[in-house]
XYZ file of C-alpha atoms in Angstrom:
252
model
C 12.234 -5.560 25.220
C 11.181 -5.261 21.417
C 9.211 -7.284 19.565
C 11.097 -10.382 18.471
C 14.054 -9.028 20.173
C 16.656 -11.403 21.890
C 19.308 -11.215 24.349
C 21.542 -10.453 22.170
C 19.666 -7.557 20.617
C 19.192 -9.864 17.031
C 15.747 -10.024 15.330
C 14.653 -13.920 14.194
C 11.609 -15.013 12.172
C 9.636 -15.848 14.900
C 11.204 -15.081 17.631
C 9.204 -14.006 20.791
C 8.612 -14.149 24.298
C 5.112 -15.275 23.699
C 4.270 -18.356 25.469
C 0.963 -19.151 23.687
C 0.713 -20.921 20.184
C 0.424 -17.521 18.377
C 0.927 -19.198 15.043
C -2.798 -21.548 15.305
C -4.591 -18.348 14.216
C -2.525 -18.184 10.603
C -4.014 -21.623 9.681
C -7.375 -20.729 9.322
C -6.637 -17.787 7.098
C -3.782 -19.611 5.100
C -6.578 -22.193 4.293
C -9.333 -20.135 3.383
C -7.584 -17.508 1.415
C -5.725 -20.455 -0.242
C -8.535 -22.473 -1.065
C -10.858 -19.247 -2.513
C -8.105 -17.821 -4.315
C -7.425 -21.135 -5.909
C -11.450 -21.619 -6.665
C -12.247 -18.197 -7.866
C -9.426 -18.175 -10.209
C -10.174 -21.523 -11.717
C -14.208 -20.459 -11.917
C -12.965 -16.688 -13.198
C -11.454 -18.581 -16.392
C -13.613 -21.380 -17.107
C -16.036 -19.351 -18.263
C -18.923 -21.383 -17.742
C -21.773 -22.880 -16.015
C -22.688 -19.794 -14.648
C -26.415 -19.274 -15.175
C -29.354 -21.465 -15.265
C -32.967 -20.158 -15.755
C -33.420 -17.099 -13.598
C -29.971 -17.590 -11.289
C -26.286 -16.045 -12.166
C -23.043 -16.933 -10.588
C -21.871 -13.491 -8.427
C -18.775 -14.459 -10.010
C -20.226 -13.310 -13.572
C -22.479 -9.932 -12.143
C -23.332 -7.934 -14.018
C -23.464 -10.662 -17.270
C -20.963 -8.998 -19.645
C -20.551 -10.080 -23.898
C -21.539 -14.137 -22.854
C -21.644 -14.466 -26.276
C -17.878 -12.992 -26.984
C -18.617 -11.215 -29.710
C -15.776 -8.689 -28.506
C -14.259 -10.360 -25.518
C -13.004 -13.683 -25.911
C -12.388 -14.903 -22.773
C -14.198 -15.635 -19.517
C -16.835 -12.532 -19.042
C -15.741 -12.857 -15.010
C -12.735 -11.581 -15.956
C -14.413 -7.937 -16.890
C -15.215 -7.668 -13.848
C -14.036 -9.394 -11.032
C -11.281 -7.208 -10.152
C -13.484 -4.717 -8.698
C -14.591 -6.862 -5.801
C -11.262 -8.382 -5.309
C -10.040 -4.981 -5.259
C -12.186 -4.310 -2.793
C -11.275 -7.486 -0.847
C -7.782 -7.245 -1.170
C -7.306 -3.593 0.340
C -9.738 -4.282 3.048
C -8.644 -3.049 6.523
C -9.434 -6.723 7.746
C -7.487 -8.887 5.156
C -4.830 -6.413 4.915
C -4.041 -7.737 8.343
C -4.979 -11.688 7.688
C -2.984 -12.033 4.617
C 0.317 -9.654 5.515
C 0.243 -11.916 8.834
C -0.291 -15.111 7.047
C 1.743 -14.853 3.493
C 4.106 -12.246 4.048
C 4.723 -13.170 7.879
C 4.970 -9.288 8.410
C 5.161 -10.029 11.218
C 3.693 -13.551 11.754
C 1.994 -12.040 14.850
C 2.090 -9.174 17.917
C 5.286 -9.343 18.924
C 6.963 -12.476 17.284
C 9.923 -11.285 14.943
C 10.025 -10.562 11.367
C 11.830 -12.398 9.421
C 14.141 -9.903 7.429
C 15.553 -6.538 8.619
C 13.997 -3.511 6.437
C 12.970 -0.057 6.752
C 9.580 0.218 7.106
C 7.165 2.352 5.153
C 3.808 1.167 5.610
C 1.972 1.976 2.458
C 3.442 4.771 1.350
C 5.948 2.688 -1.577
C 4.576 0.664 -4.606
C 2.939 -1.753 -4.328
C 1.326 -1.017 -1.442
C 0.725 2.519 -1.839
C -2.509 1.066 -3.881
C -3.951 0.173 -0.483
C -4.833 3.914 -0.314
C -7.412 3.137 -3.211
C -10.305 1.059 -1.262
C -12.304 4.070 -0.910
C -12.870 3.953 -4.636
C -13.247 0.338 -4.305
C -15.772 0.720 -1.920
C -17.779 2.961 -4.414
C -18.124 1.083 -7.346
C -18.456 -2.480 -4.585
C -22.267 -0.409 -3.795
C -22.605 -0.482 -8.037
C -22.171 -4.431 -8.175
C -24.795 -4.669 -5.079
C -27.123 -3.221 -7.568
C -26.532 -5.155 -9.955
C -26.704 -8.246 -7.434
C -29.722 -6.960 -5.828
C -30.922 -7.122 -9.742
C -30.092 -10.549 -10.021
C -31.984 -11.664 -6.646
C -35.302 -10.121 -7.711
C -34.682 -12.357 -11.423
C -34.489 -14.939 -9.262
C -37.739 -14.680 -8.022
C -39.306 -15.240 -11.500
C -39.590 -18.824 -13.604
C -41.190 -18.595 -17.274
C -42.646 -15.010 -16.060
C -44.650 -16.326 -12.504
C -43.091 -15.734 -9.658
C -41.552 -18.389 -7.371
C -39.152 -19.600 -4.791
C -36.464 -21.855 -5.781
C -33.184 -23.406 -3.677
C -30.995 -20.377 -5.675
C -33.154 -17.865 -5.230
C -32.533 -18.298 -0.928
C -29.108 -19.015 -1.856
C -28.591 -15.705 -3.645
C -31.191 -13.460 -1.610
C -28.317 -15.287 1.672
C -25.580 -14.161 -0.217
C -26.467 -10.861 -0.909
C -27.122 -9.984 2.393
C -23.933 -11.021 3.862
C -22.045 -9.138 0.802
C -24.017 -5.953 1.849
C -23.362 -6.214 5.708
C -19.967 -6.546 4.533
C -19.900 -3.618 2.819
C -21.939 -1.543 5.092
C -19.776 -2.744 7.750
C -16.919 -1.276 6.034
C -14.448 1.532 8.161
C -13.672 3.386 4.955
C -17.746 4.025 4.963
C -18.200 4.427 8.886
C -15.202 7.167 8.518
C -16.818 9.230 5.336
C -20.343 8.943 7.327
C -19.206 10.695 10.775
C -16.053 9.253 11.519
C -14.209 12.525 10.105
C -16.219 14.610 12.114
C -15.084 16.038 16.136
C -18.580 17.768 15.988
C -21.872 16.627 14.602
C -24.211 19.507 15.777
C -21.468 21.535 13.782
C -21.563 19.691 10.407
C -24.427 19.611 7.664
C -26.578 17.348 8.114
C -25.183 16.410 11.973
C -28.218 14.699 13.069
C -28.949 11.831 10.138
C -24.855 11.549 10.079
C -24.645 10.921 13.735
C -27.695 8.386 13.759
C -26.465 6.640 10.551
C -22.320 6.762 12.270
C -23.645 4.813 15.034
C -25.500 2.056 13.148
C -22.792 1.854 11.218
C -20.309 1.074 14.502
C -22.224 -1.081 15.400
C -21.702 -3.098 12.318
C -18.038 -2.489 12.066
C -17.789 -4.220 15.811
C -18.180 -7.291 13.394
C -16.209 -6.568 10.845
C -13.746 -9.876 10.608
C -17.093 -11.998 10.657
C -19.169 -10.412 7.763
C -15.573 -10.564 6.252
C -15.406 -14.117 5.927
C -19.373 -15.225 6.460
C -19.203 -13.764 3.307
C -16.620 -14.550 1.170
C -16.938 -18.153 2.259
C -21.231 -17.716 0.957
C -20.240 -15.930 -2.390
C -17.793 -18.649 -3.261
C -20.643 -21.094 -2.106
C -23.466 -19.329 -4.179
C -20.983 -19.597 -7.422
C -20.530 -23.411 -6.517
C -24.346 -23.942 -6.386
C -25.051 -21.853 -9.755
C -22.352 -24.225 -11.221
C -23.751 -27.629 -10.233
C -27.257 -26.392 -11.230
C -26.649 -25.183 -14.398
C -24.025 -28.573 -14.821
C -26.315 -30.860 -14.180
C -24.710 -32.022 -10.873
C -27.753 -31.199 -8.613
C -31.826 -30.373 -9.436
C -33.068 -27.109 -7.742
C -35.812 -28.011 -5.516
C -38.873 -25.300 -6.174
C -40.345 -24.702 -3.074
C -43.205 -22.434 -4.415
């Protein structure tokens, strides 16, 4: 019997044979997604408290016109849609959120809850899945410039040191790359394009890198949220610094 079907051959929003409680594993998404989205859009506009000494918000890299001489709002808003680009057409959250906001479908095998021709993403809007390759290559130009921002953070008044931030961000930074290297649009342009390595430039270094890389992508869903919950953490700890909420502790 189909998914969602019925006796009498009609399709219902969640209508399945399922005898589990299918619908626990929307919650957790529906509340995370919620509560980021709602954070990162209220940090993307206020438009400050997002440096202090050596540290910057990974909301705000890389630092554009802070003084708005030419932009006059928020400088996270020059450049934040590259990484949520990136986010949003993820393999991984395309799943999460079409399960958990658009219910479609809520699960495998519960019913959908309308009747419609489906076309994947080959029709606007969601033909502009197809573009997270390209997000993918300018998400390795913002780990530059986050990389950048780690080694700053090693350095008060011109010594070097060790604050609070500078872990916090060196953390973060990690997790974002993992994330990224663990990426299937990146395992698939490495090797996973290829039916023959020992046939293909290169073959050997592609074939060694292709299976560090699946290793990584095993773990995809985890880097996926380890870090997006630690970015929006590292912006949260930037912003109570550089408020005044909290003193960072230098621990050398």
């Amino acid at each position: 019997m189909p998914a969602g079907s019925t006796t009498s051959g009609q399709r219902h929003l969640g209508s399945t044979m399922r005898r589990d409680a299918w619908w626990l594993e929307l919650l957790p998404v529906i509340a995370l997604l919620g509560a980021f989205g709602v954070y990162a859009t209220l940090r993307a506009f206020e438009g400050t408290y997002y440096a202090w000494g050596p540290y910057l918000s990974p909301f705000y890299s890389p630092l554009i016109d802070p003084h708005h001489r030419w932009w006059p709002f928020s400088p996270a808003l020059l450049i934040l849609i590259w990484p949520l680009g990136f986010r949003v057409t993820c393999y991984y959250y395309r799943k999460a959120y079409y399960r958990a906001f658009f219910l479609d479908p809520p699960a495998c095998a519960v019913g959908e809850h309308r009747k419609h021709r489906y076309r994947g993403e080959t029709a606007f809007p969601f033909v502009l899945q197809n573009l997270h390759r390209y997000f993918l290559y300018v998400g390795f130009l913002f780990l530059i410039f986050l990389w950048r921002d780690v080694f700053r953070a090693f350095f008060f008044d011109g010594r070097i040191g060790v604050g609070v931030g500078t872990l916090v961000l060196l953390f973060n930074v990690i997790l974002l790359t993992t994330y990224a290297l663990s990426c299937h649009s990146l395992r698939h342009i490495v090797g996973g394009n290829l039916d023959c390595f020992s046939c293909a430039a290169f073959g050997g270094p592609r074939h060694t890198s292709w299976r560090w890389l699946s290793v990584l992508n095993e773990r995809h869903m985890l880097y996926a949220w380890i870090s997006l919950i630690t970015v929006g953490l590292t912006d949260f700890y930037v912003r109570l610094v550089a408020s005044g909420a909290v003193r960072d502790l230098r621990l050398l």
